[in-house]
Tab-separated table of C-alpha atoms and ligand atoms in Angstrom:
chain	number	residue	atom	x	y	z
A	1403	UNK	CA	18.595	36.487	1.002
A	1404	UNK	CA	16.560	37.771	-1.434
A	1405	UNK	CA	12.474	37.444	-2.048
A	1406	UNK	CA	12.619	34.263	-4.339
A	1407	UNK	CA	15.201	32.265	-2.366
A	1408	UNK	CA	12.736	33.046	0.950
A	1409	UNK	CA	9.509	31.707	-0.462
A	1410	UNK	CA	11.132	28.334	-0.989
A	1411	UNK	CA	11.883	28.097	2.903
A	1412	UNK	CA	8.220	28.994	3.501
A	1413	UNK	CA	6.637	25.750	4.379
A	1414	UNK	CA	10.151	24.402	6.095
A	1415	UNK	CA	9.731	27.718	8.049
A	1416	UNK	CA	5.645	26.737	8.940
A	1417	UNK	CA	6.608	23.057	9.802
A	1418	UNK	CA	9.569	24.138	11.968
A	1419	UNK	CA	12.320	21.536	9.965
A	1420	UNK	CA	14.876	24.564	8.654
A	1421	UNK	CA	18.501	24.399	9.797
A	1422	UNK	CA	19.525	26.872	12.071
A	1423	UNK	CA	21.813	28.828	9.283
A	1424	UNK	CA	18.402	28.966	7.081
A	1425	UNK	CA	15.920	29.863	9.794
A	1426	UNK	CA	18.160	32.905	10.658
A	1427	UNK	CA	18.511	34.225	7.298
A	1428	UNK	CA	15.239	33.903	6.683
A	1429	UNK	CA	14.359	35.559	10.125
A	1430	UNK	CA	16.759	38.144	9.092
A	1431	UNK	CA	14.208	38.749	5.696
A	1432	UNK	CA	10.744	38.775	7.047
A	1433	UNK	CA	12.028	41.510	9.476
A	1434	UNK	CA	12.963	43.732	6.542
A	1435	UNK	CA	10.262	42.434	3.754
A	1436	UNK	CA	6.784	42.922	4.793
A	1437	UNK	CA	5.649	41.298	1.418
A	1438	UNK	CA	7.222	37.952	2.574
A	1439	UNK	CA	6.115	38.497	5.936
A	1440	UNK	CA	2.847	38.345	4.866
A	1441	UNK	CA	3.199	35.520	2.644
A	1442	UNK	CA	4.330	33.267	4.988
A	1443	UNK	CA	0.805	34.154	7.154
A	1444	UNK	CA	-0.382	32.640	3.867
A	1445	UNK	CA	1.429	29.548	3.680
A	1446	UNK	CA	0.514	28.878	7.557
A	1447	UNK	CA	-2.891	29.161	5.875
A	1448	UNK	CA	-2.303	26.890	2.722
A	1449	UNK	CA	-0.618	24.207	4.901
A	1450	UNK	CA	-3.870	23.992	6.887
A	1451	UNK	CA	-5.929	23.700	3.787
A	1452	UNK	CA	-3.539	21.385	2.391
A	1453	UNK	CA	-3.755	19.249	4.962
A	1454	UNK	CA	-7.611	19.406	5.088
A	1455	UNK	CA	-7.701	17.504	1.858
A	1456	UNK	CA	-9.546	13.847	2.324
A	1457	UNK	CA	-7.849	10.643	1.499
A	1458	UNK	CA	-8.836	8.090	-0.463
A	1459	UNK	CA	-9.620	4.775	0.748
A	1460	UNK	CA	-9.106	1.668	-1.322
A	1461	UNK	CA	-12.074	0.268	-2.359
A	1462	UNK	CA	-13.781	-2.583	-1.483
A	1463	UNK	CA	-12.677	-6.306	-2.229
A	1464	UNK	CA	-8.947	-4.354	-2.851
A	1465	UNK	CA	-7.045	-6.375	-1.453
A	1466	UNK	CA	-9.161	-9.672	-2.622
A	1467	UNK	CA	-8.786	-9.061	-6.337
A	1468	UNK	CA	-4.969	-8.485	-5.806
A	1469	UNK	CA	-4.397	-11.559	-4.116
A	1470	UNK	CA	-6.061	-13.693	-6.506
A	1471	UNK	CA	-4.320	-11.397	-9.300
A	1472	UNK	CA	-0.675	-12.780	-7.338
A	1473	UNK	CA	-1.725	-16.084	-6.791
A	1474	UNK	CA	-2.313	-16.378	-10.910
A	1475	UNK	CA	1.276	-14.766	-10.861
A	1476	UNK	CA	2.569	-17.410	-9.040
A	1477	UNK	CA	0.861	-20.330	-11.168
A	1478	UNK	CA	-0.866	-21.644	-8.224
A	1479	UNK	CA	-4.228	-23.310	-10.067
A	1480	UNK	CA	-7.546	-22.126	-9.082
A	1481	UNK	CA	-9.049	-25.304	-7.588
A	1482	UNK	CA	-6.138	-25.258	-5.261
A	1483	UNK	CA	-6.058	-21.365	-4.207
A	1484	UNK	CA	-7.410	-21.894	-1.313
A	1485	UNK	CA	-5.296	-23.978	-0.293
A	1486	UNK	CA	-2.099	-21.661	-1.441
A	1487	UNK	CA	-3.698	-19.526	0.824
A	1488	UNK	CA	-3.367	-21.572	3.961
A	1489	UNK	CA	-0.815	-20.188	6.375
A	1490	UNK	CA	2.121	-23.397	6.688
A	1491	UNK	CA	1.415	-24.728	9.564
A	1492	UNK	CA	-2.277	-26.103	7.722
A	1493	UNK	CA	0.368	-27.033	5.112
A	1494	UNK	CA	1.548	-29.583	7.040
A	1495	UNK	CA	-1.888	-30.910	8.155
A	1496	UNK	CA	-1.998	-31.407	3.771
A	1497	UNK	CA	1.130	-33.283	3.985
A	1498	UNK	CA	-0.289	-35.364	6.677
A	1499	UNK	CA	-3.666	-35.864	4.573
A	1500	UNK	CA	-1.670	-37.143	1.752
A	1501	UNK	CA	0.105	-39.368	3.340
A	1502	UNK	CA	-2.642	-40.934	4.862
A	1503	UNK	CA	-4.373	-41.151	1.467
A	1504	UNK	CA	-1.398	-42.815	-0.173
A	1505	UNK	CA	-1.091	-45.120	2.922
A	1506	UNK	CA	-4.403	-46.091	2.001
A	1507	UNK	CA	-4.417	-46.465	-1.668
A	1508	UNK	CA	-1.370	-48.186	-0.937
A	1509	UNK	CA	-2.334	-50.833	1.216
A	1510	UNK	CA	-5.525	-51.522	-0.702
A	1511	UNK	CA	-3.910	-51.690	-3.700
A	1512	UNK	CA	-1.433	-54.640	-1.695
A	1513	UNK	CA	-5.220	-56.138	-0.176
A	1514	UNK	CA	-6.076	-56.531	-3.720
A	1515	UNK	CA	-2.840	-57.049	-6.058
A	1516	UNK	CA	-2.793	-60.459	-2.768
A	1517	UNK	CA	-6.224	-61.302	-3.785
A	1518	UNK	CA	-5.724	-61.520	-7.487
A	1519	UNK	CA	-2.273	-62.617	-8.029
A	1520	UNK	CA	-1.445	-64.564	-4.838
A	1521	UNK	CA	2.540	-64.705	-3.891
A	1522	UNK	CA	3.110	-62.685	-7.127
A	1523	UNK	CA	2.405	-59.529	-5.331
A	1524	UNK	CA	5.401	-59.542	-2.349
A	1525	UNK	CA	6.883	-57.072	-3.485
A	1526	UNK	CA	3.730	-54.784	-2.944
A	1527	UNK	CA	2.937	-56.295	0.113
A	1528	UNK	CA	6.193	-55.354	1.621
A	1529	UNK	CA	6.457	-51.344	0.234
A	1530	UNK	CA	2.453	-51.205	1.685
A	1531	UNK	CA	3.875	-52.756	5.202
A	1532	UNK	CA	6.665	-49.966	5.308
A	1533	UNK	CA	4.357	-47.241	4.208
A	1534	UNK	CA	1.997	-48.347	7.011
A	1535	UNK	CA	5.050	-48.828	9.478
A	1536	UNK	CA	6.261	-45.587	8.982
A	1537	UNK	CA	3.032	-42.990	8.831
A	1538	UNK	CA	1.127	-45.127	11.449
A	1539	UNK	CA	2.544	-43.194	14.307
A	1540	UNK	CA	1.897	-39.754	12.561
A	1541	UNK	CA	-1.433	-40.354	11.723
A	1542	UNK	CA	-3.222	-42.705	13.543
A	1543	UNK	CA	-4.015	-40.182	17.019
A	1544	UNK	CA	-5.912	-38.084	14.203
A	1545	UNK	CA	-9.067	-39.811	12.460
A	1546	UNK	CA	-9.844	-38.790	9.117
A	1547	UNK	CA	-12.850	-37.100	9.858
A	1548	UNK	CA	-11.223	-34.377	12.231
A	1549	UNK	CA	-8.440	-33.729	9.544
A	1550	UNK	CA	-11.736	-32.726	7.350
A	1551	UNK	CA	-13.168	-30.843	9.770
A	1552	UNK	CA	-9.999	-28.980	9.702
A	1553	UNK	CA	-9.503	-28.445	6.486
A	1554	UNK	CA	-12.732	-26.673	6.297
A	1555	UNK	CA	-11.850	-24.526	9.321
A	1556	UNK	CA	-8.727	-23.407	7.032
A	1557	UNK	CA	-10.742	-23.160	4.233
A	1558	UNK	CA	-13.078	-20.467	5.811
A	1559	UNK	CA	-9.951	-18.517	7.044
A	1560	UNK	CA	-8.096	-18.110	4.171
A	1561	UNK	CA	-11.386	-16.643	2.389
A	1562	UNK	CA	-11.906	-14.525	5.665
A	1563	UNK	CA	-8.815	-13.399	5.040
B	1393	UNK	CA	10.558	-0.091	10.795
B	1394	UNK	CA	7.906	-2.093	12.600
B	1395	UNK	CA	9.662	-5.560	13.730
B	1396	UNK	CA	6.819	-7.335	13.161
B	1397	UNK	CA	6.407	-6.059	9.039
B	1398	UNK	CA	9.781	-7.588	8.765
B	1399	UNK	CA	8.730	-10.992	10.032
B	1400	UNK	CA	5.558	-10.114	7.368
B	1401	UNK	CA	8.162	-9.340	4.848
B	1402	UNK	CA	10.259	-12.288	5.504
B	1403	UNK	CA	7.596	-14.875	5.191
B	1404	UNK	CA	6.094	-13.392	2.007
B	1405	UNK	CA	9.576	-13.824	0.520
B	1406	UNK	CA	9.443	-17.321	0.774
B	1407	UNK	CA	5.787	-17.530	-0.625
B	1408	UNK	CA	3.837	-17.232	2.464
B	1409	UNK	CA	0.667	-15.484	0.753
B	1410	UNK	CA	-1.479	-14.391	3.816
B	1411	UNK	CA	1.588	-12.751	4.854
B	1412	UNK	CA	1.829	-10.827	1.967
B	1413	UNK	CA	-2.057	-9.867	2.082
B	1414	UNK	CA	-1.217	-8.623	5.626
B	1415	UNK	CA	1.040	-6.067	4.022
B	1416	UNK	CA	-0.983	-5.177	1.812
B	1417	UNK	CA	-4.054	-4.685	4.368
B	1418	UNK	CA	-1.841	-2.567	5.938
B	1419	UNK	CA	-0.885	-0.397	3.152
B	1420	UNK	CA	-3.583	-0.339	0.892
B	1421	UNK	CA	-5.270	2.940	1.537
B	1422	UNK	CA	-1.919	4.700	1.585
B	1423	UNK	CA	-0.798	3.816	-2.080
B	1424	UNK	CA	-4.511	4.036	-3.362
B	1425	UNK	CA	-4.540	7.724	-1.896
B	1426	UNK	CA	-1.278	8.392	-3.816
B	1427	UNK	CA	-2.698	6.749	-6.832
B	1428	UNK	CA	-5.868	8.407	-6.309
B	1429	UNK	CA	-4.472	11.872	-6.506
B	1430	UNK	CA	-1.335	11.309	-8.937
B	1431	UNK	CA	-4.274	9.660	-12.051
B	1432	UNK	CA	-7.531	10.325	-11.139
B	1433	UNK	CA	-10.007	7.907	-10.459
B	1434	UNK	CA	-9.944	5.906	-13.860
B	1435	UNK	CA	-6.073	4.622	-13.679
B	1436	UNK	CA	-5.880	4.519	-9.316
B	1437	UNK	CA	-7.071	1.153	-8.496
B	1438	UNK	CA	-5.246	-0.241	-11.970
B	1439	UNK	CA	-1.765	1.341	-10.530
B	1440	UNK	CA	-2.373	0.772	-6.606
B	1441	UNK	CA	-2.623	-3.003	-7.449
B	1442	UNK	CA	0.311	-2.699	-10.336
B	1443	UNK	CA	2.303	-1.437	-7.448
B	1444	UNK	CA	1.633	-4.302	-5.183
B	1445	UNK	CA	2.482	-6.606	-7.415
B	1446	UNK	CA	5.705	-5.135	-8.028
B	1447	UNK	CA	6.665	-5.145	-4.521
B	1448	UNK	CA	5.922	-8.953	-4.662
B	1449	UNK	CA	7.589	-9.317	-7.303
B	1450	UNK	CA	10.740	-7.310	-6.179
B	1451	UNK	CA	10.626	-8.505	-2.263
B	1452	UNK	CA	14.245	-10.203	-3.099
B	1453	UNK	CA	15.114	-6.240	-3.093
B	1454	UNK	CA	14.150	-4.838	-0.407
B	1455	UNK	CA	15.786	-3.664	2.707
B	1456	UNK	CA	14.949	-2.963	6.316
B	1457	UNK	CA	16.093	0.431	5.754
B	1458	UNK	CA	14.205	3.087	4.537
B	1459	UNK	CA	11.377	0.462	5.460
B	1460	UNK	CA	8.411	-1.027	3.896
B	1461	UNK	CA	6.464	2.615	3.958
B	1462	UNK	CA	8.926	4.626	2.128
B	1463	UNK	CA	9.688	1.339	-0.181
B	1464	UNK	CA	5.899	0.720	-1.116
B	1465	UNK	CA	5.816	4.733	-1.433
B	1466	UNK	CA	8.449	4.876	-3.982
B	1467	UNK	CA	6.952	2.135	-6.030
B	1468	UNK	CA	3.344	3.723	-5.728
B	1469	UNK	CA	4.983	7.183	-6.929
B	1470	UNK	CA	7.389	5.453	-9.912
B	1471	UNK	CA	4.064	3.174	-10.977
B	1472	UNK	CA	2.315	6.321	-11.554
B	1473	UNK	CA	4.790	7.949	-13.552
B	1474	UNK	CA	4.911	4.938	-15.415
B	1475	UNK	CA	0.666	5.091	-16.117
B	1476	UNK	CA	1.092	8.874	-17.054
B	1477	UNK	CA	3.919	8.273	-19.909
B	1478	UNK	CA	1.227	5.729	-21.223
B	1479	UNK	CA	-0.434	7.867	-24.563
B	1480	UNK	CA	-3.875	6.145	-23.144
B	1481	UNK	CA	-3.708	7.716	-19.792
B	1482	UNK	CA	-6.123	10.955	-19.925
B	1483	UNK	CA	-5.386	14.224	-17.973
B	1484	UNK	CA	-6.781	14.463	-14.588
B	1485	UNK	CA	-8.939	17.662	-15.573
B	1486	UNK	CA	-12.794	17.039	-15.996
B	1487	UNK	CA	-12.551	13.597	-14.851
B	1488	UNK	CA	-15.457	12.564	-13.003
B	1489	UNK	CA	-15.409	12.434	-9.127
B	1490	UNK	CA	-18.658	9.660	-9.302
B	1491	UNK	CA	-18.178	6.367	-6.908
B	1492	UNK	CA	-14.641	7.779	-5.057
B	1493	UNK	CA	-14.762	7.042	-0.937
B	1494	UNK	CA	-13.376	9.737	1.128
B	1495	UNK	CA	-11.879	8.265	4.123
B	1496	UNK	CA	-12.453	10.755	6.985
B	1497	UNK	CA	-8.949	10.712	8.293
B	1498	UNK	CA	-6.064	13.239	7.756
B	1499	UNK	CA	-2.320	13.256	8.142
B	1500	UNK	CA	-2.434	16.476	10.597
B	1501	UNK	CA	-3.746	16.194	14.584
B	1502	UNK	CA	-7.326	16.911	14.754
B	1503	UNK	CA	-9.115	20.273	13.681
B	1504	UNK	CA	-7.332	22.779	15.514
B	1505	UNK	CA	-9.112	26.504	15.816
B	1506	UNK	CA	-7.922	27.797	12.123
B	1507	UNK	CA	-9.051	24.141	10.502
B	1508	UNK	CA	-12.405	25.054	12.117
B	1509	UNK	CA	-12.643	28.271	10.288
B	1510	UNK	CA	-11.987	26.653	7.045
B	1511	UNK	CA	-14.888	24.086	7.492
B	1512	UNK	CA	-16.503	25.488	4.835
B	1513	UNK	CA	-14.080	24.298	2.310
B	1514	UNK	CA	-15.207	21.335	1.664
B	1515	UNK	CA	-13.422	18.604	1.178
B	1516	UNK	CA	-14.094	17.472	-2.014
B	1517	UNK	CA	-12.930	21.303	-3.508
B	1518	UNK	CA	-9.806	20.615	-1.748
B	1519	UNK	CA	-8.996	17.406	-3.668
B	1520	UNK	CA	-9.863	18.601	-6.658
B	1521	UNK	CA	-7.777	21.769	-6.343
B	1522	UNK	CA	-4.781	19.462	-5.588
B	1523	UNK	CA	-5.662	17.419	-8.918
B	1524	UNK	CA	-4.871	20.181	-10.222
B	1525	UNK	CA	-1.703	21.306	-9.080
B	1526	UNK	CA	1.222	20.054	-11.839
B	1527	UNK	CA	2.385	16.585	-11.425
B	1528	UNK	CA	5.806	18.072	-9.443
B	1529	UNK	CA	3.868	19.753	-6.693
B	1530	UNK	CA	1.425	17.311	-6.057
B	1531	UNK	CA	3.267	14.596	-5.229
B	1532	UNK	CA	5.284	16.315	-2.783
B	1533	UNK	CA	2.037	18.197	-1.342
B	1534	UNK	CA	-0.051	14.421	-1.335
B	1535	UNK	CA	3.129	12.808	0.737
B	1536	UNK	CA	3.744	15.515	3.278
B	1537	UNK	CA	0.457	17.121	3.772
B	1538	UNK	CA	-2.357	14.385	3.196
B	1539	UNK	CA	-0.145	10.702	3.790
B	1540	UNK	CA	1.957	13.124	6.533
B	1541	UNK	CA	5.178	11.567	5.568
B	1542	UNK	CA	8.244	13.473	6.225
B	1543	UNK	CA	10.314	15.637	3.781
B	1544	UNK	CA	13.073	13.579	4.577
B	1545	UNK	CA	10.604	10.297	3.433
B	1546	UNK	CA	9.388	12.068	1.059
B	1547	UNK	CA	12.639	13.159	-1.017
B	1548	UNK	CA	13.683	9.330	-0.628
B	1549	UNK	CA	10.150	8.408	-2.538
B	1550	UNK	CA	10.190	10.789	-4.487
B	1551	UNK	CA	14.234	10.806	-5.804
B	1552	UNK	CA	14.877	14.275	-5.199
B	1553	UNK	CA	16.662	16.487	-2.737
B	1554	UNK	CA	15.746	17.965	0.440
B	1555	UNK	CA	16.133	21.697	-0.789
B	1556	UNK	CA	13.719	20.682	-3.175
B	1557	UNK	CA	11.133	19.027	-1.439
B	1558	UNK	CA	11.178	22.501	0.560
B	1559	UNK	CA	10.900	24.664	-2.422
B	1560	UNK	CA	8.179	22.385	-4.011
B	1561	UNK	CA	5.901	22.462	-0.787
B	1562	UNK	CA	5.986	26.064	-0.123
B	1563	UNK	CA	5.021	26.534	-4.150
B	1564	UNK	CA	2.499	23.714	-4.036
B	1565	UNK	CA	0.796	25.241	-1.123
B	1566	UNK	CA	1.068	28.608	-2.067
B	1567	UNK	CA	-0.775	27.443	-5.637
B	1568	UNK	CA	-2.953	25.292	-3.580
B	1569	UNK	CA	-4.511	28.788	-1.639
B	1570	UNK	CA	-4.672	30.705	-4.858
B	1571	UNK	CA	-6.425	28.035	-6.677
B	1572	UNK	CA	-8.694	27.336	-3.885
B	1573	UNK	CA	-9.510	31.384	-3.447
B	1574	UNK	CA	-10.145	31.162	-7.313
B	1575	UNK	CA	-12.766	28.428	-7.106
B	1576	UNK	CA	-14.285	30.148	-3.745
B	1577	UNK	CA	-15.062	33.366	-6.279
B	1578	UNK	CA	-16.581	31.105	-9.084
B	1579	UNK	CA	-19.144	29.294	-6.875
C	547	ZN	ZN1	10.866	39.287	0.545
């Protein structure tokens, strides 16, 4: 092994990862080369100063800015972000919100279309009744004001997070 | 590979952002450090948050195995390559060190006796003798001596072979002492 070929295996040899063929070669040089001998006390050195060098932390908001960055990405719109944000099982609480809202537009819509047009609006009546039928069950054990309440809990998490 | 990044991975895939962010919580100062060191402080943030985004975009591609670490590394590393072929991106030497954070954590176990008698190299001489190291040897010397990643992680990030990653550490440190006993002389 000559002088060239050992200081590459210098900082294997300091961190103690050579194979066994390499560390005895090399073992084999330092005896006879007290240049490279001495060297390597250097690189024992250099690996401590190396490793003395800071790191850099992100900066602040990081993470923040690339979020909203990946949310544009993804075409969510702004005014809904925060609700992009919400981890799926608030999703569903959403779903549940909108079909309560369309259960209620819905039946008013029926209410009124009966009040204005009389036996012309059946057909109304009878989609509203099936709507009603069919969410009642989901949604009437939660009031409308706690599913608020909740959405403003989510709210406050996703921009914690 | 941490069980529980894969369940993060998973649900990011199919557009679960908070799971995502988790990630990049995780992760952040690690590819900012490589960032930090491989441009300078003008171009870091710029390519840190270039590199998340191409790991979002790219999730489809990855596998469990090297892991999310090495993955996000290689990306980091190849985004920063990218930023330096750019004719707008300015050499790292007489850049400004104003506004950086040093985060006062390191790779290796705590001081041991021959970290203490180096105290008085600070640290800020130490980074900016690695900044100016060439491109080569600095990336090996930022993944195995200040992120601590292996040389076997660190040939997989960085594309290159073992035998390499050997012969560029012992140069990069061996540069790293001279130009640090240089600068000591000059104060
Ligand atoms: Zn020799």
């Amino acid at each position: 092994m000559n002088c060239k070929r050992a200081g590459e295996l210098f900082a294997g040899h300091v961190d103690g990862v050579l194979g066994e063929s390499e560390k005895e070669a090399l073992k084999a040089h330092l005896d006879s080369c007290r240049s490279c001998a001495a060297a390597v006390e250097g690189q024992r050195h250099a690996s401590v100063l190396a490793r003395s060098a800071p790191r850099f932390a992100a900066p602040k908001g990081f993470s923040t800015r690339l979020m909203r960055e990946i949310r544009e990405l993804d075409g969510a719109p702004g005014l809904f972000g925060w609700l992009w944000a919400m981890p799926p099982h608030m999703k569903l609480l959403e779903a549940a919100a909108i079909a309560l809202v369309v259960f209620m537009g819905v039946h008013s819509v029926g209410f009124l279309s009966e009040r204005i047009s009389g036996g012309q609006s059946m057909a109304v009546n009878g989609e509203a009744s099936l709507v009603a039928s069919m969410s009642a069950e989901y949604l009437d054990p939660v009031p409308p004001e706690s599913l608020a309440d909740m959405y403003l809990t989510a709210g406050e998490n996703g921009n914690e997070n | 590979m941490l069980q529980d990044e894969l369940i993060l991975i998973e649900k990011a895939r199919q557009g679960d952002a908070p799971a995502f962010e988790e990630l990049v919580i995780a992760y952040q100062d690690k590819v900012f450090n490589i960032c930090r060191y491989m441009l300078g402080p003008d171009d870091a943030e710029d390519a840190a948050q270039d590199s998340f985004v191409k790991a979002y975009k790219n999730l489809d591609r990855f596998t469990p195995s090297p892991g999310f670490s090495a993955w996000i590394t290689r990306i980091a590393i190849n985004t920063c390559l990218d930023y330096k072929r750019k004719p707008s991106h300015l050499p790292l030497a007489g850049k400004s060190q104003d506004g950086d954070e040093y985060e006062h954590e390191h790779a290796s176990p705590g001081p041991g006796p021959e970290a203490m008698l180096l105290s008085k190299q600070s640290a800020e001489e130490v980074a900016l003798a690695v900044g100016r190291l060439s491109d080569k040897l600095r990336a090996v010397l930022v993944l195995c001596d200040i992120e601590g990643l292996s040389y076997t992680e660190a040939a997989d990030a960085l594309g290159i072979s073992m035998g390499t990653i050997k012969s560029r550490l012992s140069r990069a440190r061996e540069e790293l002492r001279r130009l640090l006993g240089h600068t000591r002389e000059h104060i």
